[in-house]
CSV table of C-alpha atoms in Angstrom, one decimal:
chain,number,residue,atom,x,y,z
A,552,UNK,CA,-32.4,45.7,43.7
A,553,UNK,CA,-31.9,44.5,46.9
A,554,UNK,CA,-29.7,46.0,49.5
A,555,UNK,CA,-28.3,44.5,53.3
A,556,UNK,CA,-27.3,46.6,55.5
A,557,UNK,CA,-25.5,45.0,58.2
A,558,UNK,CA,-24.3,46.3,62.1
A,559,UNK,CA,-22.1,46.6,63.9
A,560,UNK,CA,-19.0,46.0,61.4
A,561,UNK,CA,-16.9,44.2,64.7
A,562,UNK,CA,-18.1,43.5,68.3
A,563,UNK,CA,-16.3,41.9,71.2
A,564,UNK,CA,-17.8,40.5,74.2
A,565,UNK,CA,-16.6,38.6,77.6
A,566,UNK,CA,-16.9,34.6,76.8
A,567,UNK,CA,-20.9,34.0,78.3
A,568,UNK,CA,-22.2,37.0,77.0
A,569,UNK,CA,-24.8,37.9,75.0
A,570,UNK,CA,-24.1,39.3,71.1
A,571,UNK,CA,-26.6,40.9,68.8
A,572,UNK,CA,-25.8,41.7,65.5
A,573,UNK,CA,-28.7,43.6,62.8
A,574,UNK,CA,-29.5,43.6,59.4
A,575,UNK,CA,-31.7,45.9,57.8
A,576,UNK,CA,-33.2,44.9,54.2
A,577,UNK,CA,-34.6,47.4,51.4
A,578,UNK,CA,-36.5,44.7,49.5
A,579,UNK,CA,-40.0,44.4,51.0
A,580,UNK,CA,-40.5,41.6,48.7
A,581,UNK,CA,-37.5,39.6,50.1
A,582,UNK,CA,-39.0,36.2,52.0
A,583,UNK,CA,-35.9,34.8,53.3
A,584,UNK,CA,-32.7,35.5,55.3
A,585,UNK,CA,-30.1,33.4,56.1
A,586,UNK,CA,-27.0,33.8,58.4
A,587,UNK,CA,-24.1,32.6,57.7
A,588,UNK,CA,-20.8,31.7,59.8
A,589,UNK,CA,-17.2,32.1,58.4
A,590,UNK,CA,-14.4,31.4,60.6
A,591,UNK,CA,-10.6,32.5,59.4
A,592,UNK,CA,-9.5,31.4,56.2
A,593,UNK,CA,-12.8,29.1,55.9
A,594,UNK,CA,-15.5,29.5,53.8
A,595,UNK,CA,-19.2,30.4,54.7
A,596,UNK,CA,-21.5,28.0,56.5
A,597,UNK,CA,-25.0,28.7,57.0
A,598,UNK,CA,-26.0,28.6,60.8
A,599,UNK,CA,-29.5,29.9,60.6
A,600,UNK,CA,-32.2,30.7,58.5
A,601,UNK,CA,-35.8,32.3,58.8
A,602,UNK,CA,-38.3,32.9,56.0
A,603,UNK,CA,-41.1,35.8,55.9
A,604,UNK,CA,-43.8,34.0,57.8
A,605,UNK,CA,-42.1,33.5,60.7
A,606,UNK,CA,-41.2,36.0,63.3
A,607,UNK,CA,-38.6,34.3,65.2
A,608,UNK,CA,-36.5,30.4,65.1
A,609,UNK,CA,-34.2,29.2,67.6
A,610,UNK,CA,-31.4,26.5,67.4
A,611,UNK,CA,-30.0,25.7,70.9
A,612,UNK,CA,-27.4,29.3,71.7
A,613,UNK,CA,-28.8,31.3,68.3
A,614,UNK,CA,-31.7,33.1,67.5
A,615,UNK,CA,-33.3,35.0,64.8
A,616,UNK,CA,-35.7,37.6,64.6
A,617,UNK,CA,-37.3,39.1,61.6
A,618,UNK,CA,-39.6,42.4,61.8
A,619,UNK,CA,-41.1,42.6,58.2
A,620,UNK,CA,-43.1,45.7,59.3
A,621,UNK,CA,-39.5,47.6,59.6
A,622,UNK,CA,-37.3,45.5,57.3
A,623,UNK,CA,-34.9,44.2,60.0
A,624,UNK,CA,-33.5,40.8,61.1
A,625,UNK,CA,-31.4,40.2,63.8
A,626,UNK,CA,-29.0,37.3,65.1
A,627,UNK,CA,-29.0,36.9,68.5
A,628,UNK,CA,-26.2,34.8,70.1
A,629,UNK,CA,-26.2,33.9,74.2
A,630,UNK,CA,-23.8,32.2,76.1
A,631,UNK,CA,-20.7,32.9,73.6
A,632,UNK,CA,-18.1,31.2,73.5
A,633,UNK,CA,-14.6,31.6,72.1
A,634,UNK,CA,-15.3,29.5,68.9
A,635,UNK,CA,-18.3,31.7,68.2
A,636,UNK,CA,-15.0,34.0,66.8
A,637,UNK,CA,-15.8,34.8,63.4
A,638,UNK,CA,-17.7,37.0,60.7
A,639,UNK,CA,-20.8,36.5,60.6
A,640,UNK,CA,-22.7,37.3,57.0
A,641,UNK,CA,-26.5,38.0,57.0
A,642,UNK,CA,-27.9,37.5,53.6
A,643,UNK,CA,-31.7,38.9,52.0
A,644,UNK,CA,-33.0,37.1,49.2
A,645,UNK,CA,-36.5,37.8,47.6
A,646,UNK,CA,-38.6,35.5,44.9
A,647,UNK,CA,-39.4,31.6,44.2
A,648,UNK,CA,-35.9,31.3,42.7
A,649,UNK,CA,-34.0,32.4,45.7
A,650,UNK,CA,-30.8,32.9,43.7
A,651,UNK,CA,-30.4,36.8,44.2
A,652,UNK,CA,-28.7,35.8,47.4
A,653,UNK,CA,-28.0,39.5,48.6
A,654,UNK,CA,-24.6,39.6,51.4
A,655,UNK,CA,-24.2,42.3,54.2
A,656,UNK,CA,-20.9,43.5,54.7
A,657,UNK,CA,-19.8,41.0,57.6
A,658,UNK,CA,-19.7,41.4,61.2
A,659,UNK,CA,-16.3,40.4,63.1
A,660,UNK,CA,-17.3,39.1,66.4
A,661,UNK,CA,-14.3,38.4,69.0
A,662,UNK,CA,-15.3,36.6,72.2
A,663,UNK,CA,-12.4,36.8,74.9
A,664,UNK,CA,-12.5,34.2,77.6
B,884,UNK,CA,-19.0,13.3,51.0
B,885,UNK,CA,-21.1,16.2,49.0
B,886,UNK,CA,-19.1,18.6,48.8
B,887,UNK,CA,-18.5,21.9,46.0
B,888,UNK,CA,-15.3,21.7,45.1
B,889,UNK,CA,-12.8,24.8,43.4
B,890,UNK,CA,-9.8,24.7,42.1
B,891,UNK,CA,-7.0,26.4,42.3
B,892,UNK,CA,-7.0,27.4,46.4
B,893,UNK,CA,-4.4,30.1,45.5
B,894,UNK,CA,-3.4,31.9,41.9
B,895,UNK,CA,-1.0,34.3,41.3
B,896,UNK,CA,-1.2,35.8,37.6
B,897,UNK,CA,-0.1,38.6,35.9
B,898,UNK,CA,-2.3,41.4,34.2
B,899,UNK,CA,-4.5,39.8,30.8
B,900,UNK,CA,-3.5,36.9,31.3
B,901,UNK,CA,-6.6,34.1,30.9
B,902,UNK,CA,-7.7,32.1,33.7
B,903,UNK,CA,-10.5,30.0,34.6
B,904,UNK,CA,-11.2,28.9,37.9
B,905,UNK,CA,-13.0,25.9,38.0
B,906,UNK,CA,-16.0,24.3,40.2
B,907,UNK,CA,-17.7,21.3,40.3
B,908,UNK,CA,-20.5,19.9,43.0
B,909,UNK,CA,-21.3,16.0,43.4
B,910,UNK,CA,-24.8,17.2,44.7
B,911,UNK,CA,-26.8,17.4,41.5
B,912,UNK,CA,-27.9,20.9,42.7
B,913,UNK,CA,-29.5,22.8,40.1
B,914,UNK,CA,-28.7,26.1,41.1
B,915,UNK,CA,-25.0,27.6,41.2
B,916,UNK,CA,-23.5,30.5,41.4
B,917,UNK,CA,-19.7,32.1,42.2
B,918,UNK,CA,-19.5,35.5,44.5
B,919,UNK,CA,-16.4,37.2,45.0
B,920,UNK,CA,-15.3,38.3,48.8
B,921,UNK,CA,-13.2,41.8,49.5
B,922,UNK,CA,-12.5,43.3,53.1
B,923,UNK,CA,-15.0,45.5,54.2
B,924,UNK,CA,-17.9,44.7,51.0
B,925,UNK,CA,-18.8,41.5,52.1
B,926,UNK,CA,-19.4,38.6,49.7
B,927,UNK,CA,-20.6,40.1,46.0
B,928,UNK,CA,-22.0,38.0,43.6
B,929,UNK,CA,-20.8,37.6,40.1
B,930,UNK,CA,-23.1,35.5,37.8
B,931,UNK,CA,-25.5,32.2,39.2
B,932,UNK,CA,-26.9,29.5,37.3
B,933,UNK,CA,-30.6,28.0,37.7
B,934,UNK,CA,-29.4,25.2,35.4
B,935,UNK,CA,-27.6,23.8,32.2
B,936,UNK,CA,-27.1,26.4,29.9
B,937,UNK,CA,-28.9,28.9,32.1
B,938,UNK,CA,-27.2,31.7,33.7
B,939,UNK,CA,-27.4,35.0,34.6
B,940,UNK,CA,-25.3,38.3,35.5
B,941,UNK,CA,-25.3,39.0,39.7
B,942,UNK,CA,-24.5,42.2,40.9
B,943,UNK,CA,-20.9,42.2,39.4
B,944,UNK,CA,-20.4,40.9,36.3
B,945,UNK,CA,-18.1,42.7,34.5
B,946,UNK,CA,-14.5,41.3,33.6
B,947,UNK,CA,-15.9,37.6,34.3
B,948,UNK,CA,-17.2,35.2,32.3
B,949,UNK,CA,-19.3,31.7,33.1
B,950,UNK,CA,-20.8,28.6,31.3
B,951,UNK,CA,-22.9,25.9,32.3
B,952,UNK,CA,-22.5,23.0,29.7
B,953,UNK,CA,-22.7,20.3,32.5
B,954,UNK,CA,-24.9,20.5,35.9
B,955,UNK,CA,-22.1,19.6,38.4
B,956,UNK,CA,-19.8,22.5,37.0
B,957,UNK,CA,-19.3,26.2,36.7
B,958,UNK,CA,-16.4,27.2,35.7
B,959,UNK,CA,-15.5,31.1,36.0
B,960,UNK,CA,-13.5,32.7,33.3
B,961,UNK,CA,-11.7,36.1,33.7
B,962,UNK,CA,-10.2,36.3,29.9
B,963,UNK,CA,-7.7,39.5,30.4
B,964,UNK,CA,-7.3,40.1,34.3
B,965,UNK,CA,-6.6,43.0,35.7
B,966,UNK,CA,-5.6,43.7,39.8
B,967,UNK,CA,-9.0,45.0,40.4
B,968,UNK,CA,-9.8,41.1,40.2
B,969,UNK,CA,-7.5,40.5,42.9
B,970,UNK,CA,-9.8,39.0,45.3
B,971,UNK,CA,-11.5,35.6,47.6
B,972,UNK,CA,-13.6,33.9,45.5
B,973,UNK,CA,-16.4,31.4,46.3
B,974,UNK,CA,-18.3,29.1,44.7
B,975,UNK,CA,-21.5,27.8,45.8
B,976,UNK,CA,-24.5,25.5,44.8
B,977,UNK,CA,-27.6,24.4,46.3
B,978,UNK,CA,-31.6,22.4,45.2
B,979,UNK,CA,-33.6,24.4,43.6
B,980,UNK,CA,-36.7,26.0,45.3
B,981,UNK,CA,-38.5,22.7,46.3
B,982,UNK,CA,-35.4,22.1,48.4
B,983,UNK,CA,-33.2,23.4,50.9
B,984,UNK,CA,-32.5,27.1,50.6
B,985,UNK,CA,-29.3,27.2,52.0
B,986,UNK,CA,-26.0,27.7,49.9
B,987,UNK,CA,-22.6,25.3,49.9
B,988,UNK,CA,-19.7,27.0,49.4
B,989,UNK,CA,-16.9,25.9,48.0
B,990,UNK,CA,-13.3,26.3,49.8
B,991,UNK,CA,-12.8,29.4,47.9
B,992,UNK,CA,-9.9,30.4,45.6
B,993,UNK,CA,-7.7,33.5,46.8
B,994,UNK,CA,-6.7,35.4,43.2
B,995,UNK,CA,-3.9,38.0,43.0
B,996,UNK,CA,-3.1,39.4,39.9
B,997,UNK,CA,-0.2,41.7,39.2
């Protein structure tokens, strides 16, 4: 089955930095990644997605990346802010069914101002 | 508002005795499914359904029970707890694969059994 692989397990950065956080995925079949957002004692929203056929999508401060070739996919965060605070969840999921919704294990990013 | 909604937020038991945690969405999503969330695992799932009377085991099923007798609920069933269950769990839903991907969670429920 499929396995997620997440890193770094926390992060801090300076409020208007930059924050990168990677995934790695064993499934080469998997077709589509989602990140998702979970601020304290909140559940999990999702703040991004990208599927297999596209290399890299954008929404205003976020990014992601996908390299299908290595089996990564990376969330890329710029100009941070203090309510970017949370763990962030990157998820792999392969098939037409999409409902083997594979979690990694959380990253806890801090952003001081 | 859509919404998945669980119930209870917070449950203290004690050791075998039954429990159900219910779910229900307003959605009419087809797929469900309920994950359970420890410190340092990440979020686990437990069992999802692709519709009415169709589920299926996730990556940890054991001790937990589902059913799926109406589309808007889901209701997870632990029939003799035990503390290993003591855990944040989730519920979520979302369209099937002609439409968005994406799950909704649920507020989650925060179990502790002793």
């Amino acid at each position: 089955g499929e396995n997620v692989e997440q890193h770094p397990s926390t992060l801090s950065v300076q409020e208007g930095d930059s924050a990168v956080i990677k995934c790695t995925y064993s499934d080469s079949a998997s077709n589509y990644f989602p990140w998702y957002k979970q601020e304290l004692g909140k559940r999990p929203q999702l703040i991004i997605d990208i599927r297999s056929n596209v290399g890299e999508k954008k929404d205003q401060r976020i990014a992601v990346t996908l390299n299908k070739t290595a089996k990564h996919f990376s969330l890329h965060i710029t100009e941070t802010q203090p309510e970017d605070s949370a763990v962030y969840f990157c998820a792999a999921v392969r098939g037409t069914g999409f409902q083997k919704l594979v979690f990694g294990t959380g990253t806890r990013l801090l952003v001081s101002p | 508002e859509a919404q998945v909604t669980q119930n209870p937020r917070y449950l203290i038991t004690v050791t075998g005795k039954k429990l159900t945690v219910t779910c229900s969405q307003n959605m009419n999503h087809e797929y469900m499914s309920w994950y359970r969330q420890d410190p340092g695992l990440g979020l686990r799932q437990i069992y999802y359904s692709m519709n009415v009377e169709v589920t299926d085991k996730g990556d940890v099923p054991e001790g937990y029970k589902v059913s799926r007798k109406e589309k808007r609920n889901f209701p997870l069933i632990l029939e003799s707890p035990s503390p290993n269950q003591t855990s944040l769990y989730f519920c979520a839903s979302r369209n099937g694969p002609e439409g968005a991907y994406g799950y909704t969670f649920g507020s989650g429920t925060r179990l502790t059994v002793v």
